[in-house]
mmCIF file of C-alpha atoms in Angstrom:
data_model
loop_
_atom_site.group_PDB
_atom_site.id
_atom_site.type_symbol
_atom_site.label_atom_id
_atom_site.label_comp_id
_atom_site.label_asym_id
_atom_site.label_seq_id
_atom_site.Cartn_x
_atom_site.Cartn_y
_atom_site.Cartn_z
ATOM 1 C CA UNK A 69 -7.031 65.898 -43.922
ATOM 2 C CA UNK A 70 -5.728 66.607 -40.462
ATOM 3 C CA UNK A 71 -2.263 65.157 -39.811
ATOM 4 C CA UNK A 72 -2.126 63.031 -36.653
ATOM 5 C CA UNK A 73 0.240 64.312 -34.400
ATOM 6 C CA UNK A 74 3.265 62.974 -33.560
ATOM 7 C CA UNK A 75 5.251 62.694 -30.067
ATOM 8 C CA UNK A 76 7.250 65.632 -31.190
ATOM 9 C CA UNK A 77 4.045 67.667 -31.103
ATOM 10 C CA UNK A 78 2.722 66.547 -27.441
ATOM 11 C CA UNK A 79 5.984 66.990 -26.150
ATOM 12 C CA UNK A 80 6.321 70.702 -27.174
ATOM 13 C CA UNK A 81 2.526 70.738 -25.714
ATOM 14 C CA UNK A 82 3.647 69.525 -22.592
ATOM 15 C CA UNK A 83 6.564 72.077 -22.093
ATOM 16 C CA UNK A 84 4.469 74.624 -22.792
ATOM 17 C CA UNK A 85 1.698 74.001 -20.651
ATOM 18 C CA UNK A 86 0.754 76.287 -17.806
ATOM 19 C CA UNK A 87 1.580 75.005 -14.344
ATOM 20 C CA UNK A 88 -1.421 74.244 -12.047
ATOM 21 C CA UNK A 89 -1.976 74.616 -8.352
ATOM 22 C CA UNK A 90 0.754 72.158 -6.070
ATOM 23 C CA UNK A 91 -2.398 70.758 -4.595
ATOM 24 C CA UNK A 92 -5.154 71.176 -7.276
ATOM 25 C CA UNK A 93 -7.002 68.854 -9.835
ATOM 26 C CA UNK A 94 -5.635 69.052 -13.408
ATOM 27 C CA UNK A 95 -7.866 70.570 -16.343
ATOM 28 C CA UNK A 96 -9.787 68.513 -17.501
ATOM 29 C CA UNK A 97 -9.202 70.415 -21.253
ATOM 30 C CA UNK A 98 -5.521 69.806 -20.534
ATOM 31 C CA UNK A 99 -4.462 70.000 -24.278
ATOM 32 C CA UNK A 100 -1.934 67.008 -24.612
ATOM 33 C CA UNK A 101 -4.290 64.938 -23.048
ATOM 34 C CA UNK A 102 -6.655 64.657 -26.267
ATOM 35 C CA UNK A 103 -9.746 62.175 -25.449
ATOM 36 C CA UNK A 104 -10.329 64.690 -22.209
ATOM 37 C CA UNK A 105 -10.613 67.644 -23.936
ATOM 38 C CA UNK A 106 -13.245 66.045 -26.291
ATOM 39 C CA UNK A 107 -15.240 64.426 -23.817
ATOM 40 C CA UNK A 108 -14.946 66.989 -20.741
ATOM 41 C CA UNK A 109 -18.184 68.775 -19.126
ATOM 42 C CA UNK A 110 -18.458 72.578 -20.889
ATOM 43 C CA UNK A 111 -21.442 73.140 -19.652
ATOM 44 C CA UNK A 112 -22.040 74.000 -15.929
ATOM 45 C CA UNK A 113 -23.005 71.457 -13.558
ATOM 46 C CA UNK A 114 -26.813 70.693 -12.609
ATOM 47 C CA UNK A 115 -26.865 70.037 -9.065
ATOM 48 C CA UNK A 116 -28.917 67.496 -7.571
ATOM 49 C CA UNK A 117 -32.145 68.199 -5.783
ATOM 50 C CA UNK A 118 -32.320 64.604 -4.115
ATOM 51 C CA UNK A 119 -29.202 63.247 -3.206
ATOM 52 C CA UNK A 120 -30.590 60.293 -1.715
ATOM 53 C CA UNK A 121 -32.827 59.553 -5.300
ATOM 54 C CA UNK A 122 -29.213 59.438 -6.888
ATOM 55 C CA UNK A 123 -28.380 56.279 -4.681
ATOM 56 C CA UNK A 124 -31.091 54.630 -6.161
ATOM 57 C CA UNK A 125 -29.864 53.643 -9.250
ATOM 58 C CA UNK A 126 -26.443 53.190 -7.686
ATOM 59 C CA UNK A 127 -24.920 49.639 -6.829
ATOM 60 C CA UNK A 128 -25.333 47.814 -3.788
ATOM 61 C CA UNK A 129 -23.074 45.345 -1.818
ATOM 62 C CA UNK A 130 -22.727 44.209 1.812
ATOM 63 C CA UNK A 131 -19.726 43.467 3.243
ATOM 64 C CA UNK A 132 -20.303 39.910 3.276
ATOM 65 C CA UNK A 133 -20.618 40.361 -0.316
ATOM 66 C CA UNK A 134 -16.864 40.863 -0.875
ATOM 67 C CA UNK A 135 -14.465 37.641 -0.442
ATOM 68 C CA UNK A 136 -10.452 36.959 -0.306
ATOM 69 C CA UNK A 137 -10.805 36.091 -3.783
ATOM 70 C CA UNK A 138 -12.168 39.207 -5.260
ATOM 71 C CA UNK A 139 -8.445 40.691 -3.839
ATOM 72 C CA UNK A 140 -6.289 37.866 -5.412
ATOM 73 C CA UNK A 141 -6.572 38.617 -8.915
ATOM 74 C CA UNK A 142 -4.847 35.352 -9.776
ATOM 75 C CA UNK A 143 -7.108 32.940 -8.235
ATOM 76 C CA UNK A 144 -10.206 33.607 -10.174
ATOM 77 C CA UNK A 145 -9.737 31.083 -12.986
ATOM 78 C CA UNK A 146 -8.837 27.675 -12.972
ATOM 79 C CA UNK A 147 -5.387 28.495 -14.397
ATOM 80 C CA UNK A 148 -2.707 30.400 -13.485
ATOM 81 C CA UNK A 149 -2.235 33.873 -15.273
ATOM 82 C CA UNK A 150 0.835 34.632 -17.468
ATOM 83 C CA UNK A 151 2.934 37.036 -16.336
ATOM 84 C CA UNK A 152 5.020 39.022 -12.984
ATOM 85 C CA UNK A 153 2.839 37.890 -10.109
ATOM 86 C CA UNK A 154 2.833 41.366 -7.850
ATOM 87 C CA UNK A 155 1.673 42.198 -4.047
ATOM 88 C CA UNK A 156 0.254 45.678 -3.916
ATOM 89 C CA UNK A 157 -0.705 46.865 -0.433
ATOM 90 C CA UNK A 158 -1.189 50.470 1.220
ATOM 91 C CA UNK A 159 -3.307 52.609 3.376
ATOM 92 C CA UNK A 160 -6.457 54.629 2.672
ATOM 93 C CA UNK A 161 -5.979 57.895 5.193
ATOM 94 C CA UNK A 162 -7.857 60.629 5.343
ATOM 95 C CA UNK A 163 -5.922 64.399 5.282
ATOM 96 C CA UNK A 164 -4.810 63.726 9.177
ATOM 97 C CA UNK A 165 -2.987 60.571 8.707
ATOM 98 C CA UNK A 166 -6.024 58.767 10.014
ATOM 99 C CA UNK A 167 -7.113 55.462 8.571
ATOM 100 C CA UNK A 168 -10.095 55.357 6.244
ATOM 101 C CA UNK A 169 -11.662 51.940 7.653
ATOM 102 C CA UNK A 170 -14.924 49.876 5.639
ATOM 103 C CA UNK A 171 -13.847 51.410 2.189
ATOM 104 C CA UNK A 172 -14.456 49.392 -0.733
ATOM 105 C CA UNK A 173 -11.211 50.044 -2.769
ATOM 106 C CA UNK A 174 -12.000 48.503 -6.658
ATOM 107 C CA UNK A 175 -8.843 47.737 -9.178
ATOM 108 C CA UNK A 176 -9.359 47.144 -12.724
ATOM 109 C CA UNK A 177 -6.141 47.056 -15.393
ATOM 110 C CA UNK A 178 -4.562 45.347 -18.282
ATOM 111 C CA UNK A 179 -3.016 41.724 -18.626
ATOM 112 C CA UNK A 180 0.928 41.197 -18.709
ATOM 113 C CA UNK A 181 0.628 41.960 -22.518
ATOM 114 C CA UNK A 182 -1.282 45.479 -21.872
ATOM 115 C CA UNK A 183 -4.649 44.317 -23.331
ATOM 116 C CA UNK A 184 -7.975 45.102 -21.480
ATOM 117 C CA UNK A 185 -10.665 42.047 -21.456
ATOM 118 C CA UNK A 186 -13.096 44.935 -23.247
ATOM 119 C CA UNK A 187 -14.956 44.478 -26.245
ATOM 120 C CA UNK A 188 -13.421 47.949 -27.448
ATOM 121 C CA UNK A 189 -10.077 47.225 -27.217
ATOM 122 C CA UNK A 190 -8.563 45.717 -30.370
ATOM 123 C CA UNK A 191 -5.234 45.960 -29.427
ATOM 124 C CA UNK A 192 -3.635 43.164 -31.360
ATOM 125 C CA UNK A 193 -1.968 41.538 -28.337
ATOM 126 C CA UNK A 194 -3.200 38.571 -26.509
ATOM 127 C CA UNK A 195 -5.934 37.853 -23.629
ATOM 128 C CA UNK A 196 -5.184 35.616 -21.095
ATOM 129 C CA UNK A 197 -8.268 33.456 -20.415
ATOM 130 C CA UNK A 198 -6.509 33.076 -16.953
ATOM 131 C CA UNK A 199 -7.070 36.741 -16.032
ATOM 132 C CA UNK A 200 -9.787 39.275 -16.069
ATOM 133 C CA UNK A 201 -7.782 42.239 -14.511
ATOM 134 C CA UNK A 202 -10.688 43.077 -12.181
ATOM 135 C CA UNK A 203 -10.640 43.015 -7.830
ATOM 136 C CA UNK A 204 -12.177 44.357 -4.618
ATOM 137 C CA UNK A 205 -11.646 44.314 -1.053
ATOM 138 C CA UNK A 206 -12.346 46.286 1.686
ATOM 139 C CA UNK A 207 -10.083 48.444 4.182
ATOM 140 C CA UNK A 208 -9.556 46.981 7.675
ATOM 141 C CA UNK A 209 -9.317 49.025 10.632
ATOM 142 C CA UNK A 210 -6.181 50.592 10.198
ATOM 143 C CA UNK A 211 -7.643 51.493 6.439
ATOM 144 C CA UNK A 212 -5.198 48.392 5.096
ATOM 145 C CA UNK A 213 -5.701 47.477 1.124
ATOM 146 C CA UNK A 214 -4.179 44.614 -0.230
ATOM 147 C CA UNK A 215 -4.186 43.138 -4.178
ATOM 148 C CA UNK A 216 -2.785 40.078 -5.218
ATOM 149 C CA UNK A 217 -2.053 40.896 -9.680
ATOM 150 C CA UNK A 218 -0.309 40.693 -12.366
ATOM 151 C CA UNK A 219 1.864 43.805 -12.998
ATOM 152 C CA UNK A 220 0.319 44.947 -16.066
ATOM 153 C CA UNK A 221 2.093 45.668 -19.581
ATOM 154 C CA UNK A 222 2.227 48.730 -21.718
ATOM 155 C CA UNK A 223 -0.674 49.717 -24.191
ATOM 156 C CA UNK A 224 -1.147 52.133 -27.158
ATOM 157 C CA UNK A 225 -3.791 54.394 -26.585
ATOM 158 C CA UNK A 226 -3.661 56.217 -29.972
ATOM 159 C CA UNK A 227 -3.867 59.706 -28.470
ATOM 160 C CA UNK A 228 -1.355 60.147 -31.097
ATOM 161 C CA UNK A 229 1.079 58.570 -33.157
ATOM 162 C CA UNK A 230 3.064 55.993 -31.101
ATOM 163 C CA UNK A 231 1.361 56.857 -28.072
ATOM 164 C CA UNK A 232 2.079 54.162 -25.452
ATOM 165 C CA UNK A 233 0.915 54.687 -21.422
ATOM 166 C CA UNK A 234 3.208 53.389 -18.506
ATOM 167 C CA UNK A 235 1.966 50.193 -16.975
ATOM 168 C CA UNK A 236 -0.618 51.250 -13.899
ATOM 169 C CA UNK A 237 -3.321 49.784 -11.902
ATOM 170 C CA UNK A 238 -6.519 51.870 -12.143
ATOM 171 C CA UNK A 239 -8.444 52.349 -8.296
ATOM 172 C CA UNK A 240 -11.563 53.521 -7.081
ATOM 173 C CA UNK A 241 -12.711 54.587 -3.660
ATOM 174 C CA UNK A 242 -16.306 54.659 -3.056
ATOM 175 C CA UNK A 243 -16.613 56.546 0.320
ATOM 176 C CA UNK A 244 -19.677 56.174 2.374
ATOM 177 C CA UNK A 245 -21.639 55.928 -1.054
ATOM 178 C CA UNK A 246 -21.650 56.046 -4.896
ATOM 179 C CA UNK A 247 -22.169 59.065 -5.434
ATOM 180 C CA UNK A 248 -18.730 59.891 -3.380
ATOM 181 C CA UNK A 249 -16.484 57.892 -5.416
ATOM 182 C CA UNK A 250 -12.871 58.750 -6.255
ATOM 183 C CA UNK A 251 -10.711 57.339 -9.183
ATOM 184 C CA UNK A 252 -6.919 57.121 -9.388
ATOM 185 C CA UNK A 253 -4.471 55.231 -11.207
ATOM 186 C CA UNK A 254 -1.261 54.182 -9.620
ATOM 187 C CA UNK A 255 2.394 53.944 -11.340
ATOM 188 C CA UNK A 256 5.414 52.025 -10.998
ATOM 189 C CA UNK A 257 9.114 53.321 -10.329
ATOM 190 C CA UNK A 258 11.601 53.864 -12.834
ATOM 191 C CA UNK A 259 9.405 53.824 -15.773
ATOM 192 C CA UNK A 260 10.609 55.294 -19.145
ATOM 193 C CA UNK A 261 7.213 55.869 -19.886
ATOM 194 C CA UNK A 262 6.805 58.582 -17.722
ATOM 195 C CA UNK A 263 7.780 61.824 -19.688
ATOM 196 C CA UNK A 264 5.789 61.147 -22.666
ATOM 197 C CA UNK A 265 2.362 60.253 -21.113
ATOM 198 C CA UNK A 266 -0.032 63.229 -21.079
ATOM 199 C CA UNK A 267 -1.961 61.649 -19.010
ATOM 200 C CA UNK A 268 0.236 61.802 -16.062
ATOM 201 C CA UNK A 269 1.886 64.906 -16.865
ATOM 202 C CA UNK A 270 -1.499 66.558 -17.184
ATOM 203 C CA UNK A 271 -0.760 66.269 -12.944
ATOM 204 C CA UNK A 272 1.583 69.545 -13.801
ATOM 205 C CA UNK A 273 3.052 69.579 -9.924
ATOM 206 C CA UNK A 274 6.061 66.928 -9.613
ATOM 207 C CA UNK A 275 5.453 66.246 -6.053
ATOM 208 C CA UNK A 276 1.794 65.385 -6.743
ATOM 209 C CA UNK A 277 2.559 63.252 -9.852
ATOM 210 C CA UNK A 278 5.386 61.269 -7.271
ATOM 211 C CA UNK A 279 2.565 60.347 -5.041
ATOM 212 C CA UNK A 280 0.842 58.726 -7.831
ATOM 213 C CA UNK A 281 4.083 56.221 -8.042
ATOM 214 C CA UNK A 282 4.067 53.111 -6.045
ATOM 215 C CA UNK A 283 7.493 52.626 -4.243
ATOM 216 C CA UNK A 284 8.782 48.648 -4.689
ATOM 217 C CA UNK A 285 8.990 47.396 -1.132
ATOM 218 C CA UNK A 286 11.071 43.920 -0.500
ATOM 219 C CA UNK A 287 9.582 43.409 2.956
ATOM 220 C CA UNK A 288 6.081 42.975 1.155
ATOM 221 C CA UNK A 289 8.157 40.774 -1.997
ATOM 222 C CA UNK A 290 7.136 36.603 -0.901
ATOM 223 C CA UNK A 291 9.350 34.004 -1.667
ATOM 224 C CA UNK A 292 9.034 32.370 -4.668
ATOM 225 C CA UNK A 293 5.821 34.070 -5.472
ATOM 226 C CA UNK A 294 5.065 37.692 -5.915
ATOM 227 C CA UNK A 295 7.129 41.188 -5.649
ATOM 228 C CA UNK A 296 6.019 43.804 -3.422
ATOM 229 C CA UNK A 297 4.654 47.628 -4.129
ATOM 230 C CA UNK A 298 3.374 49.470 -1.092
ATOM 231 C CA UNK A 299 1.153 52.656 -2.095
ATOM 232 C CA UNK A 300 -0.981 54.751 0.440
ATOM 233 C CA UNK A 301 -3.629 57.085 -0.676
ATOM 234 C CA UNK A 302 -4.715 60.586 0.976
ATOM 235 C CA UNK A 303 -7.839 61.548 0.018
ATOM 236 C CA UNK A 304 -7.529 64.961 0.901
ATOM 237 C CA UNK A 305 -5.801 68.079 2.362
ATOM 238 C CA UNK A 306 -2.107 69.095 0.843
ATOM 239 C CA UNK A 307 -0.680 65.345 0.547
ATOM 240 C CA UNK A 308 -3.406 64.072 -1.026
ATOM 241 C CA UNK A 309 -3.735 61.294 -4.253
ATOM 242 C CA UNK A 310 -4.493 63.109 -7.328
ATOM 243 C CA UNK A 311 -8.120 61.882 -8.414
ATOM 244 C CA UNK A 312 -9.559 61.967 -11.814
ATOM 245 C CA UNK A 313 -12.559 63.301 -10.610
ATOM 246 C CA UNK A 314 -11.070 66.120 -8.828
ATOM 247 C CA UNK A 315 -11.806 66.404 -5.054
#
């Protein structure tokens, strides 16, 4: 039988891993990072005759289809969640600095206790009936997002033993339609997390991994309710957001 590998392993991986392009997407068979190098495309890609078939099957929504609520994830229960109630706002820019307006930004992420509410995860720490971890809005026109959360918890993720990710807030950008859309996670400062995480470190360039860290911002922290994070995503050109898609 195989022996799991331990931390001791996937940090030696991760010191020995080649250094990518400053501005360029990861490998996706980034060895540390073990679930992507089982499940990544090795076979070339089929391009699509009909783009526009493709948006067939794709979902649909109108902006009057989105609502406040969908961006406060801790008003859609009748309860309040458990947990450090967080603002998270930011800008969607394209590679000019110029705002992104219309985009439908999506979060989804763990509860306080770093649990999913997802049939396949069993990790043995508690749900909160009082929060699904799911929320939408749309940019305004200077390409403003804003979240109302909970900052999510730790999790194991078992890519081996006593693997544990940094709390972070998964996002998706859908561009002008589905078949356009970008995913991201973002990070929060100062966590000791950080340098065992192949996930993260699988974005080999340090500058490009800081981009990927929200910075805390007091002027966005409200009084007796919620600390502030302010995070901006590029979607392209050399300061852009690393996506998990690539670009």
């Amino acid at each position: 039988m195989t022996q799991p590998l331990t931390q001791a392993d996937i940090d030696r991986e991760l010191r020995e891993a080649p250094a990518g392009p400053p501005s360029g997407h990861p490998d996706r068979d980034f060895a540390p990072y073990r679930s992507s190098v089982l499940r990544h495309p090795k076979q070339p890609l089929i391009s699509v005759k009909d783009p526009d078939a493709a948006e067939l099957s794709g979902p649909v929504f109108g902006a009057t289809d989105v609502t406040a609520l969908d961006a406060d994830l801790t008003r859609q229960h009748p309860g309040e969640p458990l947990g450090e109630r967080i603002t998270v706002q930011g800008r969607v820019l394209d590679r000019d600095g110029r705002p992104v307006r219309g985009q439908l930004v999506e979060v989804w992420q763990a509860n306080a206790s770093g649990r999913y509410r997802h049939q396949r995860d069993d990790h043995p720490a508690p749900l909160d009936p009082n929060f699904t971890g799911v929320g939408r809005c749309l940019t305004d026109d200077e390409g403003r997002y804003a979240f109302t959360t909970i900052k999510p918890g730790a999790y194991p993720w078992r890519n081996h033993v006593n693997a544990w990710r940094p709390a972070h807030i998964h996002f998706s950008l859908f561009g002008a339609a589905f078949t356009q859309r970008l995913v991201t996670q973002m990070y929060f400062p100062g966590d000791p997390l950080f340098p065992y995480d192949p996930i993260l470190n699988s974005v080999t360039d340090e500058r490009a991994r800081q981009r990927l860290v929200a910075a805390y911002a007091h002027e966005l922290s409200q009084p007796e309710w919620s600390l502030g994070y302010r995070w901006d995503i590029v979607l392209d050109g050399p300061a852009a957001t690393w996506m998990e898609e690539g670009r």
